[in-house]
mmCIF file of C-alpha atoms in Angstrom:
data_model
loop_
_atom_site.group_PDB
_atom_site.id
_atom_site.type_symbol
_atom_site.label_atom_id
_atom_site.label_comp_id
_atom_site.label_asym_id
_atom_site.label_seq_id
_atom_site.Cartn_x
_atom_site.Cartn_y
_atom_site.Cartn_z
ATOM 1 C CA MET A 1 41.381 -26.965 33.084
ATOM 2 C CA ALA A 2 40.921 -29.487 30.277
ATOM 3 C CA SER A 3 37.498 -28.069 29.397
ATOM 4 C CA ARG A 4 38.907 -24.539 29.334
ATOM 5 C CA ALA A 5 41.690 -25.618 26.987
ATOM 6 C CA ALA A 6 39.202 -27.403 24.753
ATOM 7 C CA SER A 7 36.954 -24.344 24.581
ATOM 8 C CA ALA A 8 39.903 -22.040 23.932
ATOM 9 C CA HIS A 9 41.192 -24.120 21.041
ATOM 10 C CA PRO A 10 38.225 -23.427 18.694
ATOM 11 C CA ASN A 11 38.409 -19.719 19.562
ATOM 12 C CA LYS A 12 42.125 -19.648 18.783
ATOM 13 C CA LYS A 13 41.545 -21.493 15.536
ATOM 14 C CA TYR A 14 38.812 -19.024 14.533
ATOM 15 C CA ALA A 15 41.037 -16.059 15.444
ATOM 16 C CA ILE A 16 43.784 -17.462 13.208
ATOM 17 C CA GLY A 17 41.193 -17.871 10.471
ATOM 18 C CA LEU A 18 40.184 -14.228 10.831
ATOM 19 C CA ALA A 19 43.827 -13.129 10.668
ATOM 20 C CA ARG A 20 44.246 -15.110 7.441
ATOM 21 C CA ALA A 21 41.029 -13.555 6.163
ATOM 22 C CA PHE A 22 42.405 -10.055 6.669
ATOM 23 C CA GLY A 23 45.522 -11.094 4.760
ATOM 24 C CA GLY A 24 43.419 -12.490 1.930
ATOM 25 C CA ALA A 25 41.235 -9.364 1.878
ATOM 26 C CA ILE A 26 44.260 -7.115 1.461
ATOM 27 C CA ILE A 27 45.878 -9.321 -1.189
ATOM 28 C CA PHE A 28 42.738 -9.644 -3.321
ATOM 29 C CA GLY A 29 41.507 -6.117 -2.702
ATOM 30 C CA LEU A 30 44.744 -4.172 -3.097
ATOM 31 C CA PRO A 31 44.651 -3.742 -6.908
ATOM 32 C CA ASN A 32 41.209 -2.112 -6.603
ATOM 33 C CA LEU A 33 42.060 -0.186 -3.458
ATOM 34 C CA MET A 34 44.818 1.576 -5.421
ATOM 35 C CA THR A 35 42.756 2.215 -8.574
ATOM 36 C CA MET A 36 41.233 5.671 -9.109
ATOM 37 C CA GLU A 37 38.315 4.382 -11.180
ATOM 38 C CA MET A 38 37.208 2.244 -8.252
ATOM 39 C CA TRP A 39 37.326 5.250 -5.919
ATOM 40 C CA PHE A 40 34.958 7.210 -8.146
ATOM 41 C CA LEU A 41 32.588 4.252 -8.527
ATOM 42 C CA GLY A 42 31.585 4.561 -4.901
ATOM 43 C CA PHE A 43 30.621 8.183 -5.551
ATOM 44 C CA TYR A 44 28.489 7.940 -8.699
ATOM 45 C CA LEU A 45 27.304 4.316 -8.953
ATOM 46 C CA ASP A 46 23.517 3.936 -8.905
ATOM 47 C CA ARG A 47 22.620 2.929 -5.351
ATOM 48 C CA THR A 48 19.925 0.428 -6.359
ATOM 49 C CA ARG A 49 22.334 -1.408 -8.656
ATOM 50 C CA LEU A 50 25.049 -1.280 -6.000
ATOM 51 C CA VAL A 51 22.812 -2.769 -3.290
ATOM 52 C CA LEU A 52 21.670 -5.502 -5.678
ATOM 53 C CA PHE A 53 25.285 -6.302 -6.537
ATOM 54 C CA LEU A 54 26.227 -6.464 -2.841
ATOM 55 C CA LEU A 55 23.393 -8.942 -2.275
ATOM 56 C CA VAL A 56 24.587 -11.055 -5.205
ATOM 57 C CA ASN A 57 28.121 -10.972 -3.812
ATOM 58 C CA PHE A 58 26.858 -12.039 -0.393
ATOM 59 C CA ALA A 59 25.045 -15.009 -1.950
ATOM 60 C CA ILE A 60 28.318 -15.990 -3.651
ATOM 61 C CA LEU A 61 30.133 -15.774 -0.303
ATOM 62 C CA VAL A 62 27.555 -18.053 1.328
ATOM 63 C CA GLY A 63 28.181 -20.665 -1.350
ATOM 64 C CA LEU A 64 31.959 -20.296 -1.142
ATOM 65 C CA SER A 65 31.777 -20.850 2.600
ATOM 66 C CA ARG A 66 31.015 -24.503 1.870
ATOM 67 C CA PHE A 67 34.398 -24.794 0.139
ATOM 68 C CA SER A 68 36.724 -22.528 2.070
ATOM 69 C CA GLY A 69 35.258 -20.580 4.955
ATOM 70 C CA PHE A 70 36.884 -19.728 8.284
ATOM 71 C CA GLU A 71 35.947 -23.136 9.662
ATOM 72 C CA GLU A 72 34.105 -26.266 8.597
ATOM 73 C CA THR A 73 30.390 -25.606 8.149
ATOM 74 C CA ALA A 74 27.542 -28.072 8.240
ATOM 75 C CA SER A 75 24.436 -25.922 7.800
ATOM 76 C CA VAL A 76 23.131 -22.918 5.922
ATOM 77 C CA LYS A 77 23.112 -20.932 9.168
ATOM 78 C CA GLU A 78 26.852 -21.518 9.631
ATOM 79 C CA ASP A 79 27.484 -20.577 5.999
ATOM 80 C CA LEU A 80 25.545 -17.332 6.522
ATOM 81 C CA LEU A 81 27.609 -16.488 9.608
ATOM 82 C CA ASP A 82 30.808 -17.299 7.718
ATOM 83 C CA ALA A 83 29.769 -15.050 4.838
ATOM 84 C CA LEU A 84 28.867 -12.226 7.234
ATOM 85 C CA ALA A 85 32.288 -12.545 8.868
ATOM 86 C CA ALA A 86 33.984 -12.391 5.458
ATOM 87 C CA TYR A 87 31.946 -9.323 4.518
ATOM 88 C CA GLY A 88 32.850 -7.699 7.820
ATOM 89 C CA VAL A 89 36.526 -8.383 7.247
ATOM 90 C CA GLY A 90 36.252 -6.987 3.725
ATOM 91 C CA VAL A 91 34.562 -3.803 4.963
ATOM 92 C CA ILE A 92 37.058 -3.207 7.787
ATOM 93 C CA ALA A 93 40.105 -3.953 5.613
ATOM 94 C CA SER A 94 38.804 -1.707 2.815
ATOM 95 C CA ALA A 95 37.896 1.169 5.129
ATOM 96 C CA ALA A 96 41.243 1.055 6.931
ATOM 97 C CA THR A 97 43.262 0.926 3.703
ATOM 98 C CA LEU A 98 41.304 3.715 2.016
ATOM 99 C CA ALA A 99 41.700 5.868 5.135
ATOM 100 C CA VAL A 100 45.463 5.292 5.195
ATOM 101 C CA PHE A 101 45.665 6.216 1.495
ATOM 102 C CA GLY A 102 43.807 9.451 2.175
ATOM 103 C CA ILE A 103 40.858 8.452 -0.019
ATOM 104 C CA LEU A 104 38.365 8.748 2.842
ATOM 105 C CA LEU A 105 38.401 12.289 4.219
ATOM 106 C CA PRO A 106 36.433 13.960 7.040
ATOM 107 C CA GLY A 107 34.710 16.413 4.679
ATOM 108 C CA MET A 108 33.120 13.714 2.534
ATOM 109 C CA SER A 109 29.425 12.934 2.731
ATOM 110 C CA LEU A 110 28.362 9.763 4.482
ATOM 111 C CA GLY A 111 26.929 8.416 1.212
ATOM 112 C CA GLU A 112 30.253 8.804 -0.601
ATOM 113 C CA ILE A 113 32.215 7.170 2.203
ATOM 114 C CA VAL A 114 29.812 4.243 2.458
ATOM 115 C CA GLY A 115 29.737 3.863 -1.336
ATOM 116 C CA LYS A 116 33.509 3.735 -1.663
ATOM 117 C CA ILE A 117 33.843 1.183 1.124
ATOM 118 C CA ALA A 118 30.972 -0.909 -0.249
ATOM 119 C CA VAL A 119 32.525 -1.126 -3.713
ATOM 120 C CA GLN A 120 35.942 -2.082 -2.355
ATOM 121 C CA SER A 121 34.499 -4.648 0.049
ATOM 122 C CA VAL A 122 33.483 -6.928 -2.831
ATOM 123 C CA PRO A 123 36.954 -8.186 -3.885
ATOM 124 C CA ALA A 124 38.199 -7.892 -0.300
ATOM 125 C CA SER A 125 35.430 -10.153 1.004
ATOM 126 C CA PHE A 126 36.158 -12.650 -1.773
ATOM 127 C CA GLY A 127 39.789 -12.785 -0.675
ATOM 128 C CA ALA A 128 38.719 -13.143 2.946
ATOM 129 C CA ILE A 129 36.440 -16.126 2.322
ATOM 130 C CA ILE A 130 39.021 -18.166 0.379
ATOM 131 C CA ALA A 131 42.060 -17.191 2.458
ATOM 132 C CA ARG A 132 42.015 -20.286 4.661
ATOM 133 C CA ARG A 133 42.198 -22.657 1.718
ATOM 134 C CA GLN A 134 44.990 -20.692 0.032
ATOM 135 C CA MET A 135 47.055 -19.572 3.023
ATOM 136 C CA GLY A 136 46.462 -22.090 5.806
ATOM 137 C CA ASP A 137 48.327 -25.218 6.866
ATOM 138 C CA LYS A 138 46.092 -28.258 6.785
ATOM 139 C CA THR A 139 45.764 -30.378 9.918
ATOM 140 C CA ASP A 140 44.576 -33.963 9.805
ATOM 141 C CA GLY A 141 41.037 -32.797 10.503
ATOM 142 C CA GLU A 142 41.224 -30.245 7.727
ATOM 143 C CA LYS A 143 42.545 -32.898 5.346
ATOM 144 C CA ASP A 144 39.442 -34.940 6.096
ATOM 145 C CA GLU A 145 37.404 -31.818 5.428
ATOM 146 C CA GLU A 146 39.225 -31.424 2.092
ATOM 147 C CA HIS A 147 37.931 -34.879 1.148
ATOM 148 C CA ASP A 148 34.357 -33.766 1.923
ATOM 149 C CA VAL A 149 34.887 -30.583 -0.068
ATOM 150 C CA ALA A 150 36.167 -32.597 -3.022
ATOM 151 C CA GLU A 151 32.971 -34.638 -2.964
ATOM 152 C CA ARG A 152 30.869 -31.475 -2.978
ATOM 153 C CA ARG A 153 32.942 -30.022 -5.811
ATOM 154 C CA GLY A 154 32.188 -33.083 -7.922
ATOM 155 C CA ALA A 155 28.526 -32.118 -8.232
ATOM 156 C CA TYR A 156 27.783 -30.472 -11.563
ATOM 157 C CA GLY A 157 25.777 -27.647 -10.005
ATOM 158 C CA TRP A 158 28.594 -26.748 -7.612
ATOM 159 C CA GLN A 159 31.118 -26.661 -10.446
ATOM 160 C CA LEU A 160 28.931 -24.217 -12.344
ATOM 161 C CA PHE A 161 28.568 -22.153 -9.167
ATOM 162 C CA LEU A 162 32.343 -21.913 -8.822
ATOM 163 C CA MET A 163 32.504 -20.689 -12.404
ATOM 164 C CA VAL A 164 30.014 -17.946 -11.547
ATOM 165 C CA ALA A 165 32.114 -16.891 -8.544
ATOM 166 C CA GLY A 166 35.371 -16.745 -10.507
ATOM 167 C CA ALA A 167 33.804 -14.944 -13.460
ATOM 168 C CA LEU A 168 32.182 -12.394 -11.160
ATOM 169 C CA PHE A 169 35.451 -11.631 -9.388
ATOM 170 C CA LEU A 170 37.499 -10.926 -12.521
ATOM 171 C CA ALA A 171 34.645 -9.157 -14.291
ATOM 172 C CA PHE A 172 34.262 -6.849 -11.310
ATOM 173 C CA ASN A 173 37.927 -5.899 -11.457
ATOM 174 C CA LEU A 174 37.848 -4.939 -15.140
ATOM 175 C CA ALA A 175 34.316 -3.806 -16.007
ATOM 176 C CA PRO A 176 34.693 -0.252 -14.604
ATOM 177 C CA THR A 177 37.752 0.510 -16.739
ATOM 178 C CA GLU A 178 37.549 2.571 -19.937
ATOM 179 C CA GLU A 179 39.689 -0.031 -21.693
ATOM 180 C CA MET A 180 36.741 -2.433 -21.977
ATOM 181 C CA ILE A 181 34.860 0.094 -24.100
ATOM 182 C CA LEU A 182 37.982 1.127 -26.034
ATOM 183 C CA ILE A 183 38.894 -2.461 -26.944
ATOM 184 C CA GLY A 184 35.321 -3.188 -27.994
ATOM 185 C CA PHE A 185 35.373 -0.090 -30.228
ATOM 186 C CA LYS A 186 38.673 -1.024 -31.870
ATOM 187 C CA MET A 187 37.794 -4.673 -32.583
ATOM 188 C CA SER A 188 36.302 -5.763 -35.887
ATOM 189 C CA PRO A 189 33.700 -8.578 -36.104
ATOM 190 C CA TRP A 190 36.506 -10.970 -37.059
ATOM 191 C CA HIS A 191 38.454 -9.960 -33.982
ATOM 192 C CA GLY A 192 35.338 -10.684 -31.936
ATOM 193 C CA ILE A 193 34.967 -14.184 -33.376
ATOM 194 C CA VAL A 194 38.621 -14.980 -32.690
ATOM 195 C CA LEU A 195 38.274 -13.677 -29.131
ATOM 196 C CA VAL A 196 35.270 -15.934 -28.496
ATOM 197 C CA LEU A 197 37.142 -18.989 -29.779
ATOM 198 C CA LEU A 198 40.208 -18.065 -27.729
ATOM 199 C CA SER A 199 38.090 -17.627 -24.602
ATOM 200 C CA VAL A 200 36.534 -21.076 -25.032
ATOM 201 C CA LEU A 201 39.930 -22.673 -25.731
ATOM 202 C CA ILE A 202 41.555 -21.130 -22.659
ATOM 203 C CA LEU A 203 38.610 -22.041 -20.440
ATOM 204 C CA HIS A 204 38.809 -25.670 -21.497
ATOM 205 C CA ALA A 205 42.605 -25.851 -21.302
ATOM 206 C CA PHE A 206 42.838 -24.263 -17.858
ATOM 207 C CA VAL A 207 40.340 -26.682 -16.362
ATOM 208 C CA TYR A 208 41.218 -29.969 -18.059
ATOM 209 C CA GLY A 209 44.199 -29.661 -20.331
ATOM 210 C CA VAL A 210 47.457 -28.232 -19.034
ATOM 211 C CA GLY A 211 48.096 -29.976 -15.726
ATOM 212 C CA PHE A 212 47.787 -27.170 -13.175
ATOM 213 C CA VAL A 213 47.870 -28.121 -9.499
ATOM 214 C CA GLY A 214 44.269 -28.659 -8.411
ATOM 215 C CA GLN A 215 43.112 -29.182 -11.971
ATOM 216 C CA GLU A 216 39.792 -30.958 -12.343
ATOM 217 C CA GLN A 217 39.701 -34.589 -13.425
ATOM 218 C CA PRO A 218 37.140 -35.262 -16.143
ATOM 219 C CA PRO A 219 34.118 -37.224 -14.893
ATOM 220 C CA GLU A 220 34.290 -40.919 -15.672
ATOM 221 C CA GLY A 221 32.814 -41.799 -19.014
ATOM 222 C CA SER A 222 32.902 -38.207 -20.262
ATOM 223 C CA GLY A 223 34.046 -37.845 -23.826
ATOM 224 C CA PHE A 224 35.455 -34.708 -25.406
ATOM 225 C CA TRP A 225 32.138 -33.441 -26.755
ATOM 226 C CA ARG A 226 30.304 -33.951 -23.478
ATOM 227 C CA LEU A 227 33.002 -32.045 -21.595
ATOM 228 C CA LEU A 228 33.005 -29.324 -24.219
ATOM 229 C CA ILE A 229 29.247 -28.780 -24.092
ATOM 230 C CA SER A 230 28.491 -29.466 -20.409
ATOM 231 C CA TYR A 231 31.454 -27.645 -18.908
ATOM 232 C CA THR A 232 33.375 -25.481 -21.371
ATOM 233 C CA ILE A 233 30.481 -24.062 -23.405
ATOM 234 C CA ALA A 234 28.332 -23.802 -20.274
ATOM 235 C CA GLY A 235 31.199 -22.029 -18.544
ATOM 236 C CA TYR A 236 31.555 -19.540 -21.371
ATOM 237 C CA GLY A 237 27.817 -18.925 -21.291
ATOM 238 C CA ILE A 238 28.182 -18.135 -17.588
ATOM 239 C CA ALA A 239 31.060 -15.772 -18.370
ATOM 240 C CA LEU A 240 28.891 -13.923 -20.906
ATOM 241 C CA LEU A 241 25.923 -13.567 -18.545
ATOM 242 C CA VAL A 242 28.112 -12.458 -15.638
ATOM 243 C CA SER A 243 29.884 -9.933 -17.875
ATOM 244 C CA LEU A 244 26.584 -8.529 -19.087
ATOM 245 C CA TYR A 245 25.290 -8.207 -15.524
ATOM 246 C CA VAL A 246 28.432 -6.527 -14.176
ATOM 247 C CA LEU A 247 28.577 -4.075 -17.107
ATOM 248 C CA TRP A 248 24.932 -3.167 -16.444
ATOM 249 C CA THR A 249 25.663 -2.714 -12.743
ATOM 250 C CA PHE A 250 28.421 -0.212 -13.485
ATOM 251 C CA GLY A 251 26.333 1.608 -16.099
ATOM 252 C CA ARG A 252 28.689 0.732 -18.942
ATOM 253 C CA LEU A 253 25.796 -0.314 -21.204
ATOM 254 C CA ASP A 254 23.628 2.751 -20.667
ATOM 255 C CA GLY A 255 22.874 4.342 -24.028
ATOM 256 C CA ALA A 256 24.707 1.655 -26.012
ATOM 257 C CA ASP A 257 23.110 -0.097 -28.994
ATOM 258 C CA LEU A 258 22.977 -3.882 -29.410
ATOM 259 C CA THR A 259 26.164 -4.018 -31.474
ATOM 260 C CA GLN A 260 28.117 -2.087 -28.857
ATOM 261 C CA ILE A 261 26.657 -4.170 -26.039
ATOM 262 C CA ALA A 262 27.658 -7.394 -27.799
ATOM 263 C CA SER A 263 31.160 -6.091 -28.465
ATOM 264 C CA ILE A 264 31.836 -4.852 -24.927
ATOM 265 C CA THR A 265 30.331 -7.983 -23.373
ATOM 266 C CA GLY A 266 32.476 -10.208 -25.575
ATOM 267 C CA VAL A 267 35.591 -8.320 -24.508
ATOM 268 C CA LEU A 268 34.809 -8.648 -20.796
ATOM 269 C CA ALA A 269 33.812 -12.302 -21.242
ATOM 270 C CA PHE A 270 37.437 -13.105 -22.064
ATOM 271 C CA PRO A 271 38.791 -12.376 -18.549
ATOM 272 C CA SER A 272 35.524 -13.620 -17.072
ATOM 273 C CA ALA A 273 36.091 -17.003 -18.736
ATOM 274 C CA VAL A 274 39.609 -17.091 -17.304
ATOM 275 C CA GLY A 275 38.152 -16.288 -13.887
ATOM 276 C CA ALA A 276 35.593 -19.068 -14.266
ATOM 277 C CA ALA A 277 38.376 -21.559 -14.983
ATOM 278 C CA ILE A 278 40.738 -20.346 -12.263
ATOM 279 C CA ALA A 279 38.045 -20.413 -9.570
ATOM 280 C CA ARG A 280 37.691 -24.161 -9.991
ATOM 281 C CA LEU A 281 41.442 -24.505 -9.534
ATOM 282 C CA VAL A 282 41.958 -22.304 -6.473
ATOM 283 C CA VAL A 283 38.734 -22.542 -4.442
#
């Protein structure tokens, strides 16, 4: 009887984790699930770029599993399984919601249905993988795990990785919209310079300056300039690269000249920088 209870406890804990994951998938995916531009993306998006983006997203999920998966992981294999579970939750939650909304219809081609679900599964899977950290009660064992996670977070490489994850999530939500191109068209070069400076300022303030819960503590012996260059400027560089990649994925740069590419990328880098900062606070 005791062995049965012991074996049932991990299964129950994992089931609760999955339930939280579905909640996180809906919460993070809902804005996109109810956005018409995202519905059409699944229909016309280049399939090679989409598959590549899904692989990139899966790699991000594997890394995030080390911080906030369904259960504590101790190996790459467990992280892979955790990421697969999150992707599965994202796919199921997205498909069910789109079907309820009448977006997926019997007369549609298989390619369109799969494309729409695949696009929506990206933010949904992100919500699924971080749901336990955001929505779960921490037991004593999980508090010990939090200590281990904090040690992992302290590594410079992991902090940059979290910036990539946060930037990718927000960039994905905004890159398909026409407003990115419209704002870039309306802005003058001076507006662009101000936006860059504002992006860097907000990135630095969100991570180190304004006292949010979960805010990072500066590494010992780090002066202002070291923090600015190693974290803030590096983080903004990540936001720019992620923005450029996501815009290319969605075909927003096709046919654009260098000036237009720089303008649109700078616009998207603003929310991407915010995402980079927030990810280090919430993951």
